[in-house]
Coordinates of C-alpha atoms in Angstrom, one line a residue:
X1 CA 31.5 38.2 108.1
X2 CA 34.0 37.0 110.7
X3 CA 34.4 33.7 108.9
X4 CA 35.2 35.6 105.6
X5 CA 37.9 37.7 107.3
X6 CA 39.5 34.6 108.8
X7 CA 39.5 33.0 105.3
X8 CA 41.2 36.0 103.8
X9 CA 43.9 36.0 106.4
X10 CA 44.3 32.2 105.9
X11 CA 44.8 32.7 102.1
X12 CA 47.4 35.5 102.7
X13 CA 49.4 33.2 105.0
X14 CA 49.3 30.4 102.4
X15 CA 50.6 32.7 99.7
X16 CA 53.4 33.9 101.9
X17 CA 54.3 30.3 102.8
X18 CA 54.1 29.3 99.1
X19 CA 56.5 32.1 98.3
X20 CA 59.0 30.9 100.9
X21 CA 58.6 27.3 99.7
X22 CA 59.0 28.1 96.0
X23 CA 61.9 30.6 96.3
X24 CA 63.4 30.6 99.8
X25 CA 66.8 31.8 98.7
X26 CA 65.4 34.8 96.9
X27 CA 63.1 35.8 99.8
X28 CA 65.9 35.5 102.3
X29 CA 68.2 37.5 100.1
X30 CA 65.7 40.3 99.7
X31 CA 65.2 40.4 103.4
X32 CA 68.9 40.6 104.1
X33 CA 69.3 43.3 101.5
X34 CA 66.6 45.4 103.1
X35 CA 68.3 45.0 106.5
X36 CA 71.7 46.0 105.1
X37 CA 70.3 49.0 103.3
X38 CA 68.5 50.1 106.5
X39 CA 71.7 49.6 108.6
X40 CA 73.8 51.5 106.0
X41 CA 71.3 54.4 105.9
X42 CA 71.3 54.6 109.6
X43 CA 75.1 54.5 109.9
X44 CA 76.1 56.9 107.2
X45 CA 73.2 59.3 106.8
X46 CA 74.6 62.8 106.4
X47 CA 73.0 64.4 109.4
X48 CA 74.2 61.8 111.9
X49 CA 77.5 60.3 110.8
X50 CA 78.1 58.9 114.3
X51 CA 79.7 55.5 113.6
X52 CA 82.0 53.7 111.3
X53 CA 82.9 50.0 111.2
X54 CA 85.7 48.1 109.5
X55 CA 83.7 44.9 109.2
X56 CA 80.5 43.4 110.5
X57 CA 82.5 41.3 112.9
X58 CA 84.3 44.2 114.6
X59 CA 82.7 46.5 117.2
X60 CA 81.7 49.9 115.9
X61 CA 84.1 52.8 116.4
X62 CA 82.6 56.3 117.0
X63 CA 83.1 58.5 114.0
X64 CA 83.3 62.3 113.9
X65 CA 84.0 64.7 111.0
X66 CA 86.3 66.7 113.2
X67 CA 88.0 65.8 116.5
X68 CA 89.6 68.6 118.4
X69 CA 92.2 67.7 121.1
X70 CA 92.5 70.3 123.8
X71 CA 89.7 72.1 125.7
X72 CA 91.5 75.4 126.3
X73 CA 90.5 78.7 124.7
X74 CA 91.6 77.9 121.2
X75 CA 90.1 74.4 121.1
X76 CA 86.9 75.5 122.8
X77 CA 86.5 78.4 120.4
X78 CA 87.0 76.2 117.4
X79 CA 84.4 73.7 118.6
X80 CA 81.9 76.5 119.1
X81 CA 82.8 78.1 115.8
X82 CA 82.2 74.9 113.8
X83 CA 79.1 74.0 115.8
X84 CA 77.6 77.4 115.2
X85 CA 78.0 77.2 111.4
X86 CA 74.7 76.3 109.6
X87 CA 76.8 75.0 106.7
X88 CA 78.3 72.4 109.0
X89 CA 75.1 71.4 110.8
X90 CA 75.3 67.9 109.3
X91 CA 78.9 67.4 110.5
X92 CA 79.7 65.9 113.9
X93 CA 82.3 67.6 116.0
X94 CA 84.0 66.2 119.1
X95 CA 86.1 68.1 121.6
X96 CA 88.4 66.1 123.9
X97 CA 89.5 67.9 127.1
X98 CA 91.9 66.1 129.5
X99 CA 90.7 68.2 132.4
X100 CA 87.5 68.3 134.4
X101 CA 84.6 70.3 133.2
X102 CA 85.2 74.0 134.1
X103 CA 82.7 75.4 136.7
X104 CA 80.1 77.9 135.5
X105 CA 81.1 81.4 136.7
X106 CA 78.8 84.1 137.8
X107 CA 79.5 87.7 138.9
X108 CA 78.8 86.5 142.5
X109 CA 81.2 83.5 142.3
X110 CA 84.0 85.7 140.9
X111 CA 83.7 88.0 143.8
X112 CA 86.4 90.7 144.3
X113 CA 89.4 88.5 143.6
X114 CA 91.0 88.2 140.1
X115 CA 92.8 85.4 138.4
X116 CA 96.5 86.0 137.8
X117 CA 96.3 84.7 134.2
X118 CA 94.8 87.2 131.8
X119 CA 94.8 87.9 128.1
X120 CA 94.6 91.1 126.1
X121 CA 92.0 90.2 123.5
X122 CA 92.1 92.4 120.4
X123 CA 89.0 93.5 118.3
X124 CA 89.4 90.5 115.9
X125 CA 89.3 88.1 118.9
X126 CA 86.2 89.9 120.2
X127 CA 84.6 89.5 116.8
X128 CA 85.2 85.8 116.8
X129 CA 83.8 85.4 120.4
X130 CA 80.8 87.6 119.5
X131 CA 80.0 85.4 116.5
X132 CA 79.9 82.3 118.6
X133 CA 77.8 83.9 121.4
X134 CA 80.6 83.9 124.0
X135 CA 81.4 87.6 124.2
X136 CA 78.0 88.6 125.7
X137 CA 78.7 86.2 128.6
X138 CA 82.2 87.6 129.0
X139 CA 80.8 91.1 129.3
X140 CA 78.2 89.9 131.9
X141 CA 81.0 88.4 133.9
X142 CA 83.8 91.0 133.6
X143 CA 86.3 92.4 131.2
X144 CA 88.2 95.7 131.1
X145 CA 88.8 97.6 127.8
X146 CA 91.8 99.9 127.5
X147 CA 92.1 102.8 125.0
X148 CA 95.8 103.5 125.1
X149 CA 99.0 101.7 125.4
X150 CA 102.3 103.4 126.4
X151 CA 105.6 101.7 126.0
X152 CA 108.9 103.2 127.0
X153 CA 112.6 102.4 127.5
X154 CA 114.2 102.4 130.9
X155 CA 117.6 103.4 129.4
X156 CA 116.3 106.5 127.6
X157 CA 113.5 109.0 127.3
X158 CA 112.1 107.5 124.2
X159 CA 108.5 106.1 124.2
X160 CA 105.7 105.1 121.9
X161 CA 102.0 105.3 122.5
X162 CA 99.2 103.6 120.7
X163 CA 95.6 104.8 120.7
X164 CA 92.8 105.7 118.3
X165 CA 91.8 109.4 117.8
X166 CA 90.2 111.0 120.9
X167 CA 90.6 107.7 122.8
X168 CA 87.1 106.6 121.7
X169 CA 87.8 103.2 120.3
X170 CA 89.2 100.4 122.4
X171 CA 92.6 98.9 121.6
X172 CA 91.9 95.6 123.4
X173 CA 90.2 94.0 126.4
X174 CA 91.8 92.5 129.4
X175 CA 89.9 89.3 130.2
X176 CA 90.8 86.6 132.7
X177 CA 91.5 83.2 131.1
X178 CA 88.9 81.4 133.4
X179 CA 86.3 83.9 132.3
X180 CA 86.9 83.2 128.6
X181 CA 86.8 79.5 129.2
X182 CA 83.6 79.7 131.3
X183 CA 81.9 81.6 128.5
X184 CA 83.0 79.1 125.9
X185 CA 81.9 76.2 128.1
X186 CA 78.5 77.7 128.4
X187 CA 78.2 77.9 124.6
X188 CA 79.4 74.3 124.2
X189 CA 76.5 73.2 126.5
X190 CA 74.0 74.8 124.1
X191 CA 75.8 73.2 121.1
X192 CA 75.7 69.7 122.7
X193 CA 72.0 69.6 121.8
X194 CA 73.1 69.7 118.2
X195 CA 76.2 68.4 116.5
X196 CA 78.9 69.0 119.1
X197 CA 80.0 66.4 121.7
X198 CA 82.4 67.2 124.6
X199 CA 84.3 64.5 126.5
X200 CA 86.0 65.7 129.7
X201 CA 88.8 64.0 131.5
X202 CA 89.8 62.3 128.3
X203 CA 93.4 62.2 127.2
X204 CA 95.2 61.2 124.0
X205 CA 97.3 58.0 124.0
X206 CA 98.2 57.7 120.4
X207 CA 97.0 58.1 116.9
X208 CA 97.2 56.2 113.6
X209 CA 98.7 58.3 110.9
X210 CA 96.5 58.1 107.8
X211 CA 97.5 56.6 104.5
X212 CA 98.2 59.4 102.1
X213 CA 96.5 59.5 98.7
X214 CA 93.2 57.9 99.7
X215 CA 89.9 59.4 100.7
X216 CA 88.1 56.3 102.0
X217 CA 87.8 55.0 105.5
X218 CA 91.4 53.7 105.4
X219 CA 92.6 57.3 105.3
X220 CA 90.7 58.4 108.4
X221 CA 92.6 59.2 111.6
X222 CA 92.2 56.6 114.3
X223 CA 92.6 58.3 117.7
X224 CA 93.4 56.1 120.7
X225 CA 92.4 57.5 124.1
X226 CA 93.9 56.9 127.5
X227 CA 91.3 54.3 128.3
X228 CA 92.3 52.5 125.1
X229 CA 89.0 53.3 123.4
X230 CA 89.1 54.6 119.8
X231 CA 87.6 57.3 117.7
X232 CA 87.8 57.8 114.0
X233 CA 87.7 61.2 112.2
X234 CA 88.2 62.9 108.9
X235 CA 90.2 65.7 110.5
X236 CA 92.1 65.8 113.8
X237 CA 92.9 69.2 115.2
X238 CA 95.7 69.7 117.7
X239 CA 94.8 72.5 120.1
X240 CA 96.6 71.0 123.1
X241 CA 99.2 73.6 123.8
X242 CA 102.9 74.1 123.6
X243 CA 103.6 70.4 124.5
X244 CA 101.1 69.1 122.0
X245 CA 100.6 65.4 121.9
X246 CA 98.9 65.7 118.5
X247 CA 102.0 67.4 117.1
X248 CA 104.2 64.7 118.7
X249 CA 102.3 61.7 117.4
X250 CA 101.6 63.4 114.1
X251 CA 105.4 63.7 113.5
X252 CA 105.5 67.5 113.1
X253 CA 108.9 69.2 113.2
X254 CA 109.1 72.0 115.8
X255 CA 111.7 74.8 116.0
X256 CA 111.9 76.0 119.5
X257 CA 114.2 77.5 122.1
X258 CA 113.8 78.8 125.7
X259 CA 114.6 82.3 126.7
X260 CA 116.7 83.1 129.7
X261 CA 113.6 84.5 131.3
X262 CA 110.6 83.7 133.4
X263 CA 107.3 85.6 133.6
X264 CA 106.1 86.6 137.0
X265 CA 102.4 87.3 137.2
X266 CA 100.3 88.8 140.0
X267 CA 97.2 90.8 140.7
X268 CA 97.9 94.3 142.0
X269 CA 95.9 96.8 144.1
X270 CA 96.4 100.3 142.9
X271 CA 97.3 102.9 145.5
X272 CA 94.5 105.2 144.3
X273 CA 91.3 104.6 142.4
X274 CA 91.7 105.7 138.8
X275 CA 90.0 105.5 135.4
X276 CA 92.6 102.9 134.6
X277 CA 92.2 102.7 130.8
X278 CA 95.9 102.6 129.9
X279 CA 98.1 99.5 129.4
X280 CA 101.7 100.2 130.6
X281 CA 104.9 98.5 129.5
X282 CA 108.4 99.4 130.3
X283 CA 111.5 97.7 128.8
X284 CA 114.1 97.0 131.5
X285 CA 117.5 95.5 130.7
X286 CA 116.3 92.2 132.3
X287 CA 113.0 92.1 130.3
X288 CA 109.7 94.0 129.9
X289 CA 107.3 94.7 132.8
X290 CA 103.6 95.3 132.0
X291 CA 100.7 96.5 134.0
X292 CA 97.3 95.8 132.5
X293 CA 94.0 97.3 133.7
X294 CA 91.4 95.0 135.4
X295 CA 89.2 97.6 137.1
X296 CA 89.4 101.1 138.6
X297 CA 91.3 99.6 141.5
X298 CA 93.1 96.5 140.2
X299 CA 95.7 95.8 137.5
X300 CA 97.4 92.6 136.3
X301 CA 101.1 92.3 136.3
X302 CA 103.3 90.4 133.8
X303 CA 106.9 90.9 134.6
X304 CA 109.5 89.1 132.3
X305 CA 112.8 88.9 134.0
X306 CA 115.8 86.5 134.6
X307 CA 115.1 83.2 136.3
X308 CA 117.1 84.2 139.3
X309 CA 115.2 87.5 139.8
X310 CA 111.9 85.8 139.2
X311 CA 112.7 83.4 142.0
X312 CA 113.6 86.2 144.3
X313 CA 110.4 88.1 143.5
X314 CA 108.3 85.1 144.5
X315 CA 110.2 84.8 147.8
X316 CA 109.7 88.4 148.8
X317 CA 107.1 89.6 151.3
X318 CA 104.0 91.3 149.9
X319 CA 105.4 94.7 150.9
X320 CA 108.8 94.0 149.4
X321 CA 107.2 92.8 146.2
X322 CA 105.0 96.0 145.9
X323 CA 108.1 98.1 146.4
X324 CA 110.0 96.2 143.7
X325 CA 107.1 96.7 141.2
X326 CA 107.0 100.5 141.8
X327 CA 110.7 100.7 141.6
X328 CA 110.7 98.8 138.2
X329 CA 108.3 101.4 136.8
X330 CA 109.8 104.5 138.2
X331 CA 113.5 103.9 138.7
X332 CA 115.9 105.8 136.5
X333 CA 119.2 104.1 137.4
X334 CA 119.4 102.4 134.0
X335 CA 119.1 105.7 132.2
X336 CA 122.1 106.4 129.7
X337 CA 122.4 110.2 130.1
X338 CA 125.1 110.5 127.4
X339 CA 122.5 109.7 124.7
X340 CA 120.0 112.4 125.8
X341 CA 121.5 115.1 123.5
X342 CA 121.2 112.9 120.4
X343 CA 117.7 111.7 121.2
X344 CA 116.5 115.3 122.0
X345 CA 117.8 116.6 118.7
X346 CA 116.1 113.8 116.9
X347 CA 112.9 114.4 118.8
X348 CA 112.9 118.1 117.8
X349 CA 113.3 117.1 114.2
X350 CA 110.4 114.8 114.4
X351 CA 108.2 117.5 116.0
X352 CA 108.6 119.5 112.8
X353 CA 107.3 116.5 110.8
X354 CA 104.5 115.8 113.3
X355 CA 103.9 118.9 115.3
X356 CA 100.5 118.1 116.8
X357 CA 100.8 114.5 117.8
X358 CA 99.1 114.3 121.1
X359 CA 99.8 110.6 121.4
X360 CA 103.5 111.3 122.2
X361 CA 102.5 113.0 125.4
X362 CA 104.1 111.1 128.3
X363 CA 101.8 109.8 131.0
X364 CA 102.9 108.4 134.4
X365 CA 101.7 105.0 135.5
X366 CA 99.7 104.6 138.7
X367 CA 101.4 103.6 141.9
X368 CA 100.9 100.1 143.3
X369 CA 99.6 100.0 146.9
X370 CA 99.2 96.2 147.5
X371 CA 99.0 92.7 146.0
X372 CA 96.2 90.2 146.0
X373 CA 97.3 87.4 148.4
X374 CA 98.3 84.2 146.7
X375 CA 98.3 85.7 143.2
X376 CA 102.0 85.5 142.5
X377 CA 103.3 82.8 140.2
X378 CA 106.0 82.3 137.5
X379 CA 106.5 80.3 134.4
X380 CA 109.4 79.9 131.9
X381 CA 109.3 81.7 128.5
X382 CA 110.3 80.5 125.1
X383 CA 109.6 80.5 121.4
X384 CA 108.3 77.6 119.3
X385 CA 107.1 77.2 115.8
X386 CA 106.0 74.2 113.8
X387 CA 107.5 74.0 110.4
X388 CA 104.1 72.9 109.1
X389 CA 100.7 73.5 110.6
X390 CA 99.0 70.7 108.6
X391 CA 99.5 67.2 107.4
X392 CA 97.0 64.9 105.7
X393 CA 94.0 64.9 108.1
X394 CA 95.8 66.7 110.8
X395 CA 95.9 70.5 111.6
X396 CA 97.5 72.5 114.5
X397 CA 96.2 75.7 116.0
X398 CA 97.2 78.0 118.9
X399 CA 100.3 77.2 121.0
X400 CA 100.5 73.7 119.4
X401 CA 101.5 75.5 116.2
X402 CA 103.3 78.6 117.6
X403 CA 104.4 80.0 120.9
X404 CA 105.6 83.6 121.4
X405 CA 107.0 85.8 124.1
X406 CA 104.2 87.6 126.0
X407 CA 105.7 91.1 125.5
X408 CA 103.3 91.9 122.7
X409 CA 100.3 90.1 124.2
X410 CA 99.6 88.3 120.9
X411 CA 99.6 84.6 122.1
X412 CA 95.9 83.8 122.2
X413 CA 95.0 86.4 119.6
X414 CA 97.1 84.4 117.1
X415 CA 95.3 81.3 118.3
X416 CA 91.9 82.8 117.8
X417 CA 93.1 83.9 114.3
X418 CA 93.9 80.3 113.6
X419 CA 90.4 79.4 114.7
X420 CA 88.7 81.9 112.4
X421 CA 90.9 80.9 109.4
X422 CA 90.5 77.2 109.8
X423 CA 86.7 77.5 110.3
X424 CA 86.5 79.6 107.0
X425 CA 88.6 77.0 105.2
X426 CA 86.4 74.1 106.4
X427 CA 83.2 76.0 105.5
X428 CA 84.5 76.6 102.0
X429 CA 85.5 73.0 101.7
X430 CA 82.0 71.8 102.8
X431 CA 80.3 74.1 100.3
X432 CA 82.4 72.7 97.5
X433 CA 81.8 69.1 98.6
X434 CA 85.4 68.6 99.4
X435 CA 87.2 66.4 101.9
X436 CA 88.0 68.1 105.2
X437 CA 91.2 66.2 105.8
X438 CA 92.7 66.4 102.3
X439 CA 96.0 68.2 102.2
X440 CA 94.7 70.3 99.3
X441 CA 91.9 71.7 101.6
X442 CA 94.2 72.3 104.6
X443 CA 97.1 73.9 102.7
X444 CA 95.1 77.1 102.3
X445 CA 94.8 77.4 106.1
X446 CA 98.6 76.9 106.6
X447 CA 99.5 79.4 103.9
X448 CA 97.2 82.1 105.3
X449 CA 98.3 81.7 108.9
X450 CA 102.0 81.4 108.4
X451 CA 102.0 84.6 106.3
X452 CA 100.5 86.3 109.3
X453 CA 102.1 84.6 112.2
X454 CA 105.8 84.2 111.1
X455 CA 106.4 88.0 110.7
X456 CA 104.9 88.8 114.0
X457 CA 107.0 86.1 115.7
X458 CA 110.1 87.5 114.1
X459 CA 109.4 91.0 115.3
X460 CA 108.6 89.9 118.8
X461 CA 111.8 87.9 119.1
X462 CA 113.8 90.8 117.7
X463 CA 112.3 93.2 120.2
X464 CA 113.1 90.8 123.0
X465 CA 116.7 90.6 122.0
X466 CA 117.1 94.3 121.2
X467 CA 115.8 95.4 124.6
X468 CA 117.9 92.9 126.5
X469 CA 121.1 94.9 126.5
X470 CA 122.4 98.2 127.9
X471 CA 125.0 98.5 125.1
X472 CA 125.0 102.3 124.3
X473 CA 124.9 101.6 120.5
X474 CA 121.9 99.3 120.9
X475 CA 120.2 101.7 123.2
X476 CA 120.7 104.6 120.7
X477 CA 119.4 102.5 117.8
X478 CA 116.3 101.3 119.6
X479 CA 115.6 104.8 121.1
X480 CA 115.7 106.5 117.7
X481 CA 113.6 103.7 116.2
X482 CA 111.0 104.1 118.9
X483 CA 110.9 107.9 118.5
X484 CA 110.6 107.6 114.7
X485 CA 107.8 105.0 114.9
X486 CA 105.9 107.1 117.4
X487 CA 106.1 110.2 115.2
X488 CA 105.0 108.4 112.0
X489 CA 101.3 108.0 112.3
X490 CA 100.8 105.8 109.2
X491 CA 103.4 103.4 110.5
X492 CA 101.7 103.3 114.0
X493 CA 98.3 102.7 112.4
X494 CA 99.8 99.8 110.4
X495 CA 101.1 98.3 113.7
X496 CA 97.8 98.8 115.4
X497 CA 96.0 97.2 112.5
X498 CA 98.4 94.2 112.4
X499 CA 98.0 93.7 116.1
X500 CA 94.2 93.7 115.8
X501 CA 94.1 90.8 113.3

């Protein structure tokens, strides 16, 4: 029996040898073909898509369907949004962050001190963060909803107040930037088990602008990193802030100017414990000052003022600074008394039109009792807007596409709106079997976002300029406008709805 088995093996070997002797070229060709097919399948299968290669003699270059430059809130949210989409499960996403990996925060590590950089996240931003699993983490850490916002003019008695009926529904949520980033980082850790990679301490050195009109490998963006390594991608997204390198290397035209203002931020201790569910903003001749609730005992300050005054505010002692903040909210020295009669008559007329408007009731802001040590800082303010948000295989989101004055608290909300819109456009593109980086796919994103962003930017800029003067005619015009807007509920509801998107 053993001898029979040996004979069978011997015969098989002879047949194989005969095949090689008779037709060595064909055998070797078939073998090479099978190897190439196996390599090709491994390299380009739809669920992996990790690598691309210009030729067999060149080293492989990592390939991703989407590369996002910028690991801030907008970039992190986009990576999470794309990685959470079932439709995009077979697409590889890479997030490049020039900074170190943010530490994981806990309620214990946060302690009783607050960061001086906060955002007022609107309901639409909350919806986005909830959809990617980050909002539950934010709530476990800390955030403070507010139900009412009161805005008034230091030069007159006019005011406007925003709130939903009976103060039941939140207008927005005050969240520290580091809390939002920590929550996004936690979600990215989960997604790294799937189709999302994150490279920290990785900066952008340059990029090769793709050849227009083609959809093959030659049209992919080649991203060169600081260590001179390269990555290829179908779509490069610039989420790297107001000084975006993606925007610079991509050749995007930017319209920008700096305001004659700096924003001073700080964390305030309230003189007395309060429910603290109102956001306060007062327009001073030098710029708006806002106090945003953090807890029952703390609020966040954002004071936009001249560069000279901002410098003085940072040099003050803590007691002097607290006195200056209270003075800014309570002082009446800028009041133009000669306009009171006109505004009073106008207010009486409006009461006839809207007799039971409880939202027009004036509330007084809380007094400040102290300041969190080391929380004062300042940064210059300006406006910037990219003429285009997209080019072939490149898209901009967040501050890389648009930068606004903080008086309306819309900066990151506009960025999160970009994230939601771009994600929807890419999902639609994937469902239709389209090319992520084609200009036809990306134009829809640019059109939708510019229709929303540009009007908001224009209004914010106009408000900044309108309230930066004590000219009696300008004061009268803005006072009557503020009173009229406050009295017309449909108009206020439209403003609230627009600010929530």
